[in-house]
Coordinates of C-alpha atoms and ligand atoms in Angstrom, one line a residue:
M1 CA 144.0 41.4 134.7
V2 CA 146.1 41.7 131.6
E3 CA 146.7 45.3 130.7
A4 CA 146.1 45.6 126.9
I5 CA 147.3 49.2 127.1
R6 CA 150.7 49.5 128.9
V7 CA 151.4 52.1 131.5
P8 CA 152.8 55.1 129.6
D9 CA 156.2 56.6 130.4
I10 CA 155.4 60.0 131.8
V11 CA 157.8 62.9 132.5
P12 CA 156.9 64.6 135.8
L13 CA 155.7 68.2 135.4
E14 CA 158.7 69.5 137.3
H15 CA 160.8 68.3 134.4
I16 CA 158.6 69.8 131.8
L17 CA 158.0 73.3 133.3
P18 CA 160.9 75.7 133.0
D19 CA 162.9 76.2 136.3
E20 CA 162.2 79.9 136.1
P21 CA 158.7 80.7 134.9
L22 CA 158.5 82.9 131.8
L23 CA 157.1 86.4 132.3
M24 CA 153.9 86.2 130.3
M25 CA 153.7 89.4 128.2
G26 CA 151.8 88.1 125.2
A27 CA 148.2 88.4 124.2
G28 CA 147.1 86.2 127.1
P29 CA 147.1 84.4 129.4
V30 CA 148.7 87.0 131.6
P31 CA 150.5 86.8 135.0
I32 CA 148.1 86.3 138.0
P33 CA 148.4 88.0 141.4
A34 CA 149.3 85.7 144.4
A35 CA 145.8 86.0 145.8
V36 CA 144.4 84.6 142.6
A37 CA 146.9 81.8 142.5
A38 CA 146.2 80.9 146.1
A39 CA 142.4 80.9 145.6
N40 CA 142.9 78.7 142.5
S41 CA 144.4 76.0 144.7
I42 CA 141.3 75.5 146.8
V43 CA 138.4 73.1 146.3
I44 CA 135.1 73.6 148.1
N45 CA 131.6 72.2 147.6
H46 CA 130.0 73.7 144.5
L47 CA 126.7 74.0 146.4
G48 CA 126.0 75.3 149.9
D49 CA 126.3 78.4 152.0
T50 CA 130.0 79.1 151.4
M51 CA 129.7 78.8 147.6
N52 CA 126.5 80.9 147.7
Q53 CA 128.3 83.7 149.4
V54 CA 131.1 83.5 146.9
I55 CA 128.7 83.6 143.9
A56 CA 126.7 86.5 145.4
Q57 CA 130.0 88.5 145.6
V58 CA 131.2 87.5 142.1
K59 CA 127.9 88.7 140.7
E60 CA 128.0 92.0 142.7
M61 CA 131.6 92.6 141.6
G62 CA 130.7 91.6 138.0
R63 CA 128.0 94.2 138.0
Y64 CA 130.6 96.8 138.9
V65 CA 133.1 95.7 136.3
F66 CA 130.5 95.5 133.6
Q67 CA 128.8 98.7 134.9
T68 CA 125.3 97.2 134.9
S69 CA 122.5 96.8 137.4
S70 CA 121.3 93.7 135.5
S71 CA 120.5 90.6 137.6
H72 CA 121.8 88.4 134.8
V73 CA 125.5 88.3 135.5
M74 CA 126.8 84.7 135.3
G75 CA 129.9 82.7 134.8
V76 CA 130.6 79.8 132.5
G77 CA 133.0 76.9 132.9
G78 CA 134.9 77.3 129.7
P79 CA 137.1 79.7 127.7
G80 CA 136.1 83.1 126.5
S81 CA 134.8 81.4 123.4
A82 CA 132.3 79.5 125.5
A83 CA 131.0 82.8 126.9
M84 CA 130.7 84.1 123.3
E85 CA 128.8 81.0 122.3
M86 CA 126.6 81.3 125.4
A87 CA 125.6 84.8 124.5
I88 CA 125.0 84.0 120.9
A89 CA 123.2 80.6 121.6
N90 CA 120.7 82.4 123.9
L91 CA 120.2 85.7 122.1
V92 CA 120.2 84.5 118.4
H93 CA 117.2 82.3 117.5
P94 CA 117.1 80.3 114.3
G95 CA 116.4 82.6 111.3
D96 CA 117.4 85.8 113.1
K97 CA 119.4 88.1 110.9
V98 CA 122.6 89.3 112.6
L99 CA 125.0 92.0 111.5
C100 CA 128.5 90.8 112.5
I101 CA 131.1 93.6 112.4
C102 CA 134.3 91.9 111.5
N103 CA 137.6 93.7 112.3
G104 CA 139.6 90.5 112.5
Y105 CA 139.9 86.9 113.7
F106 CA 137.8 87.0 116.9
S107 CA 134.9 89.1 115.5
K108 CA 134.7 86.6 112.6
R109 CA 134.4 83.8 115.2
M110 CA 131.2 85.4 116.4
A111 CA 129.8 85.3 112.9
E112 CA 130.6 81.6 112.6
M113 CA 128.9 81.0 116.0
V114 CA 125.8 82.8 114.7
S115 CA 125.5 80.5 111.7
R116 CA 126.0 77.4 113.9
V117 CA 122.9 78.3 115.9
R118 CA 121.1 78.7 112.6
G119 CA 121.1 82.5 112.7
E120 CA 121.7 84.4 109.4
P121 CA 124.9 86.4 109.7
T122 CA 125.8 89.3 107.4
L123 CA 129.5 90.1 107.7
L124 CA 130.5 93.8 107.6
H125 CA 134.2 93.7 107.0
I126 CA 136.2 96.6 108.3
D127 CA 139.5 96.5 106.4
N128 CA 143.0 98.1 106.7
N129 CA 143.2 97.7 110.5
E130 CA 140.6 100.3 111.1
S131 CA 137.8 100.7 113.8
A132 CA 134.2 100.4 112.7
S133 CA 132.6 103.8 112.2
V134 CA 129.1 104.7 113.3
E135 CA 128.2 105.9 109.8
L136 CA 129.2 102.6 108.1
V137 CA 127.3 100.5 110.6
Q138 CA 124.3 102.9 110.4
R139 CA 124.2 102.5 106.6
E140 CA 124.3 98.7 106.9
L141 CA 121.6 98.6 109.6
A142 CA 119.3 100.7 107.4
K143 CA 119.5 98.0 104.7
G144 CA 118.3 95.0 106.7
N145 CA 115.9 94.0 109.4
Y146 CA 118.5 92.8 111.9
A147 CA 117.7 91.2 115.2
A148 CA 121.2 91.7 116.6
I149 CA 124.7 92.9 116.0
T150 CA 127.9 91.4 117.2
L151 CA 131.1 93.3 117.6
V152 CA 134.4 93.2 119.5
Q153 CA 135.7 96.0 121.7
G154 CA 139.3 95.1 121.2
E155 CA 140.4 92.9 118.3
T156 CA 143.4 91.1 119.9
S157 CA 144.4 89.5 116.6
N158 CA 145.4 92.8 114.8
T159 CA 145.3 95.2 117.8
V160 CA 142.4 97.3 116.5
C161 CA 140.0 99.0 118.9
N162 CA 136.4 99.8 118.1
H163 CA 136.6 103.2 119.9
S164 CA 133.0 104.1 118.8
L165 CA 131.5 101.1 120.5
G166 CA 129.2 103.2 122.8
S167 CA 127.7 105.2 119.9
I168 CA 127.4 102.1 117.7
A169 CA 125.6 100.2 120.5
R170 CA 123.1 103.0 121.2
M171 CA 122.4 103.5 117.5
A172 CA 121.9 99.7 116.9
H173 CA 119.5 99.7 119.9
E174 CA 117.5 102.4 118.3
H175 CA 117.2 100.1 115.2
G176 CA 115.7 97.5 117.5
C177 CA 118.9 95.3 117.5
L178 CA 120.3 93.4 120.5
V179 CA 124.0 94.3 120.9
I180 CA 126.5 91.5 121.7
V181 CA 130.0 92.7 122.7
D182 CA 133.1 90.7 123.0
A183 CA 135.2 92.4 125.7
V184 CA 137.5 89.4 126.3
C185 CA 140.7 91.4 126.1
T186 CA 139.5 94.8 127.2
L187 CA 137.2 94.4 130.2
S188 CA 138.7 96.3 133.2
T189 CA 141.4 97.8 131.0
M190 CA 139.3 100.6 129.4
A191 CA 135.8 102.0 129.7
L192 CA 132.8 99.8 128.9
D193 CA 129.5 101.1 130.3
M194 CA 127.1 98.3 129.6
D195 CA 123.9 100.0 130.8
A196 CA 124.7 103.5 129.6
W197 CA 125.7 102.2 126.2
Q198 CA 122.7 99.9 126.0
V199 CA 124.7 96.8 125.4
D200 CA 122.7 93.5 125.8
A201 CA 125.5 91.0 126.3
V202 CA 129.1 91.5 127.4
I203 CA 131.5 88.6 127.3
T204 CA 134.9 88.3 129.0
G205 CA 137.5 85.7 129.7
G206 CA 139.5 85.3 132.9
Q207 CA 143.0 85.3 131.4
K208 CA 143.3 88.8 130.1
G209 CA 142.3 92.2 131.7
L210 CA 141.0 90.5 134.8
S211 CA 144.4 88.7 135.4
S212 CA 142.7 85.5 136.5
I213 CA 143.1 82.0 135.0
P214 CA 141.9 80.8 131.6
G215 CA 138.9 78.5 131.4
V216 CA 136.4 80.3 133.7
S217 CA 134.6 83.2 132.0
L218 CA 132.0 85.8 132.9
L219 CA 129.2 87.4 131.0
A220 CA 126.2 89.6 131.5
F221 CA 122.8 89.8 129.8
S222 CA 120.8 93.0 130.0
E223 CA 117.3 92.8 131.6
H224 CA 115.9 93.8 128.1
A225 CA 117.6 90.9 126.3
W226 CA 116.7 88.4 129.1
A227 CA 113.0 89.3 128.8
K228 CA 113.0 89.4 125.0
K229 CA 115.0 86.3 124.1
I230 CA 115.5 84.1 127.2
A231 CA 112.6 84.3 129.6
S232 CA 110.0 84.3 126.8
R233 CA 111.6 81.9 124.4
S234 CA 109.6 79.2 122.6
H235 CA 112.5 76.9 121.6
Q236 CA 115.3 75.4 123.5
P237 CA 118.9 76.5 122.6
Y238 CA 121.0 73.8 121.0
H239 CA 123.6 73.8 123.8
W240 CA 122.6 72.3 127.1
C241 CA 125.7 73.5 129.0
L242 CA 125.3 77.0 127.6
D243 CA 121.5 77.4 128.2
A244 CA 121.2 80.6 130.2
Q245 CA 117.9 79.5 131.8
L246 CA 119.7 76.4 133.2
A247 CA 122.7 78.4 134.2
D248 CA 120.4 80.8 136.1
Q249 CA 119.5 77.9 138.4
F250 CA 123.1 78.0 139.7
W251 CA 123.9 81.6 139.4
N252 CA 120.6 83.0 140.8
Q253 CA 118.7 80.2 142.4
K254 CA 121.4 78.4 144.5
S255 CA 120.8 75.1 142.9
Y256 CA 122.5 72.7 140.5
H257 CA 123.2 73.1 136.8
Y258 CA 126.6 71.4 136.4
T259 CA 129.4 71.1 138.9
A260 CA 130.8 74.5 138.7
P261 CA 134.6 75.0 138.4
V262 CA 134.9 76.0 142.0
S263 CA 138.6 76.7 142.1
G264 CA 138.4 78.9 139.0
I265 CA 135.5 80.8 140.4
L266 CA 137.4 81.4 143.6
A267 CA 140.3 82.7 141.5
L268 CA 137.9 84.9 139.6
H269 CA 136.5 86.2 142.9
E270 CA 139.9 87.3 143.9
A271 CA 140.7 88.9 140.6
L272 CA 137.5 90.9 140.7
R273 CA 138.1 91.8 144.3
L274 CA 141.4 93.3 143.3
V275 CA 139.8 95.2 140.5
C276 CA 137.2 96.6 143.0
A277 CA 140.0 97.6 145.4
E278 CA 141.9 99.4 142.7
T279 CA 138.6 101.0 141.3
L280 CA 137.9 101.2 137.6
P281 CA 139.0 104.8 137.0
R282 CA 142.4 104.1 138.5
R283 CA 142.7 100.8 136.6
F284 CA 141.9 102.3 133.3
A285 CA 144.5 105.1 133.9
R286 CA 147.2 102.5 134.8
H287 CA 146.5 100.6 131.7
Q288 CA 146.5 103.6 129.4
Q289 CA 149.6 105.1 130.9
C290 CA 151.6 101.8 130.8
S291 CA 150.5 101.0 127.3
E292 CA 151.2 104.5 125.9
A293 CA 154.6 104.5 127.6
L294 CA 155.5 101.1 126.1
Q295 CA 154.3 102.2 122.7
A296 CA 156.5 105.4 123.0
G297 CA 159.4 103.2 124.0
I298 CA 158.9 100.9 121.0
E299 CA 158.7 103.7 118.6
A300 CA 161.8 105.3 120.1
L301 CA 163.6 102.0 119.4
G302 CA 162.9 102.8 115.8
L303 CA 160.1 100.3 115.2
A304 CA 156.7 100.9 113.8
L305 CA 153.3 100.1 115.4
L306 CA 150.8 98.3 113.0
V307 CA 147.7 100.4 113.8
P308 CA 147.4 104.2 113.6
K309 CA 146.7 105.8 116.9
Q310 CA 143.0 106.6 116.2
H311 CA 142.2 102.9 115.6
R312 CA 144.7 101.4 118.0
L313 CA 144.0 99.1 120.9
N314 CA 146.0 99.8 124.1
S315 CA 145.4 96.3 125.7
V316 CA 147.5 94.5 123.1
I317 CA 150.3 96.3 121.1
G318 CA 151.1 95.2 117.6
I319 CA 154.6 95.9 116.4
V320 CA 155.6 95.5 112.7
T321 CA 158.5 93.0 112.4
P322 CA 161.1 94.5 110.0
D323 CA 161.2 92.6 106.7
H324 CA 164.5 90.8 107.1
V325 CA 163.8 89.8 110.7
S326 CA 161.9 86.6 111.7
S327 CA 159.2 87.0 114.4
D328 CA 159.8 83.4 115.5
V329 CA 163.5 83.9 116.0
V330 CA 162.9 87.1 118.1
R331 CA 160.3 85.3 120.3
A332 CA 162.5 82.3 120.8
H333 CA 165.4 84.5 121.8
M334 CA 163.3 86.4 124.2
S335 CA 162.0 83.3 125.9
R336 CA 165.3 81.5 126.0
V337 CA 167.6 84.3 127.0
H338 CA 165.4 86.8 128.8
K339 CA 162.6 84.5 130.1
V340 CA 160.0 86.8 128.7
E341 CA 157.2 85.5 126.4
I342 CA 155.4 87.6 123.8
S343 CA 153.0 86.6 121.0
G344 CA 153.2 86.2 117.2
A345 CA 150.1 86.9 115.2
F346 CA 147.4 85.3 113.0
G347 CA 149.1 85.5 109.6
L348 CA 150.3 89.1 110.1
N349 CA 154.0 90.0 110.2
I350 CA 153.7 91.5 113.7
L351 CA 154.7 90.7 117.2
R352 CA 152.2 91.4 120.0
I353 CA 152.9 92.6 123.5
G354 CA 150.0 92.5 126.0
Q355 CA 149.0 95.3 128.3
M356 CA 146.3 93.6 130.4
G357 CA 146.0 93.3 134.1
E358 CA 149.3 92.5 135.8
Q359 CA 151.2 93.0 132.6
S360 CA 150.7 96.8 133.0
R361 CA 153.3 97.3 135.8
A362 CA 156.3 99.5 135.4
H363 CA 158.8 96.7 136.3
N364 CA 157.3 94.4 133.7
L365 CA 157.5 97.1 131.0
F366 CA 161.3 97.7 131.6
R367 CA 162.1 94.0 131.6
T368 CA 160.0 93.4 128.5
L369 CA 161.2 96.4 126.4
H370 CA 164.8 95.5 127.2
A371 CA 164.3 91.8 126.3
F372 CA 162.4 92.8 123.2
G373 CA 164.9 95.3 121.9
S374 CA 167.9 93.1 122.5
S375 CA 166.2 90.1 121.0
M376 CA 165.3 92.2 117.9
Q377 CA 169.0 93.1 117.6
A378 CA 170.0 89.5 118.0
G379 CA 167.5 88.7 115.2
G380 CA 169.2 91.3 112.9
A381 CA 167.2 94.5 113.5
S382 CA 169.0 97.7 113.7
L383 CA 167.6 99.8 116.5
D384 CA 168.4 102.2 119.3
L385 CA 167.9 100.3 122.5
P386 CA 169.1 103.1 124.9
A387 CA 166.7 105.5 123.2
G388 CA 163.8 103.2 123.7
M389 CA 164.6 102.5 127.4
A390 CA 165.0 106.3 128.0
E391 CA 161.7 107.1 126.4
L392 CA 159.9 104.4 128.4
E393 CA 161.4 105.9 131.6
R394 CA 160.6 109.4 130.6
S395 CA 157.0 108.5 129.7
L396 CA 156.4 106.5 132.8
S397 CA 157.8 109.1 135.1
R398 CA 155.2 111.5 134.0
H399 CA 152.5 109.2 135.5
A400 CA 152.4 108.5 139.2
I401 CA 149.8 105.8 138.8
A402 CA 151.8 103.6 136.4
Q403 CA 154.7 103.7 138.8
G404 CA 152.5 102.2 141.5
A405 CA 152.0 105.3 143.6
S406 CA 148.5 105.8 145.2
Ligands
LIG1 C1 139.0 89.4 121.6 C2 138.9 87.9 122.0 N1 137.8 87.3 121.9 C3 137.7 86.0 122.2 C4 138.8 85.3 122.5 C5 138.6 83.8 122.8 O1 139.0 83.5 124.1 P1 139.4 82.0 124.5 O2 140.6 81.7 123.8 O3 139.5 82.0 126.0 O4 138.3 81.1 124.0 C6 140.0 85.9 122.6 C7 141.2 85.1 123.0 O5 142.3 85.5 122.7 C8 140.1 87.3 122.3 O6 141.2 87.9 122.4

């Protein structure tokens, strides 16, 4: 055979990847525990007794993490966005009016997904890096006959948290709306009580709070939403892969939908197992204590946080880059010299440091704050690095959990 396309010159991975892996302290993906990495290296049959036992446990642990007794917990082979699209494709029918609360980039993505499945989104923009208030949402709900609302718990893009999520969800339910929540960066880092708050779909990715791998995601539908929009539907959703009825064959009926990403599901199993071992209250406390200590350290350096405390997300911290300093230069210096990676932002002049899953460990905070402060100085910022490190130490030492004590 004559090869029309020649064999490409390929550089082996070992020459592409850095000798020393970067500490991933950005907005995700985050570092994964050894048990998750080990599980991710295994391939088993996607059907059969072994996989059935794994799936049963993933669902059971998912119910704990989502705080729901719903029987409709399922995974999806795809990014967090695929889980968002699965929730929307199954709960929004053509012509449904949907109120999309938009705090930033990811909440707007849900509005776009609503229009792609032929729903009719109304965008409620929340400006100035603020959380959505119950009053504002209530006023908007009173105007229209909405079938659903979408909102994000934590808006990773600008580090705003919708702290009133529970009250908004309950109120929207009273208006007859289904409530679809993106908890991609927040699940298992802060409270989300799906059943108590009457949320109808919760979406998460693997690569953030759960400290698993990207590309395998988890979501839950309430029994109410399942009965109202999925079990009794009269039309088929546009997406075959994301059809919840078909997915149910795999997740609840031990049969085939598509070949599940077995290694990623095994990784997710281990990530969830570690969440269960830690327990949610302790995990929330660890995240809060670590994030607040890091925030205090950053402010003691002399830098400003983007979002005021009452609207601020703890899972991802947004730091204002001083005017004469380049965010790109700071990030490049951190990666090259300190082997610590953080994130830039979506058009905002901020740098973002994650506090999700394994990122929220005292040793990672010390390394990151030092690398950040000294890279800021190298980039031309004038700040007090010893004061920042001392404040981090002081703040962490007040909290036994953040230090790893049991
Ligand atoms: C809040 C939020 N929603 C959705 C997504 C989309 O997740 P993915 O990139 O895995 O599709 C992200 C990713 O950063 C996110 O932070």
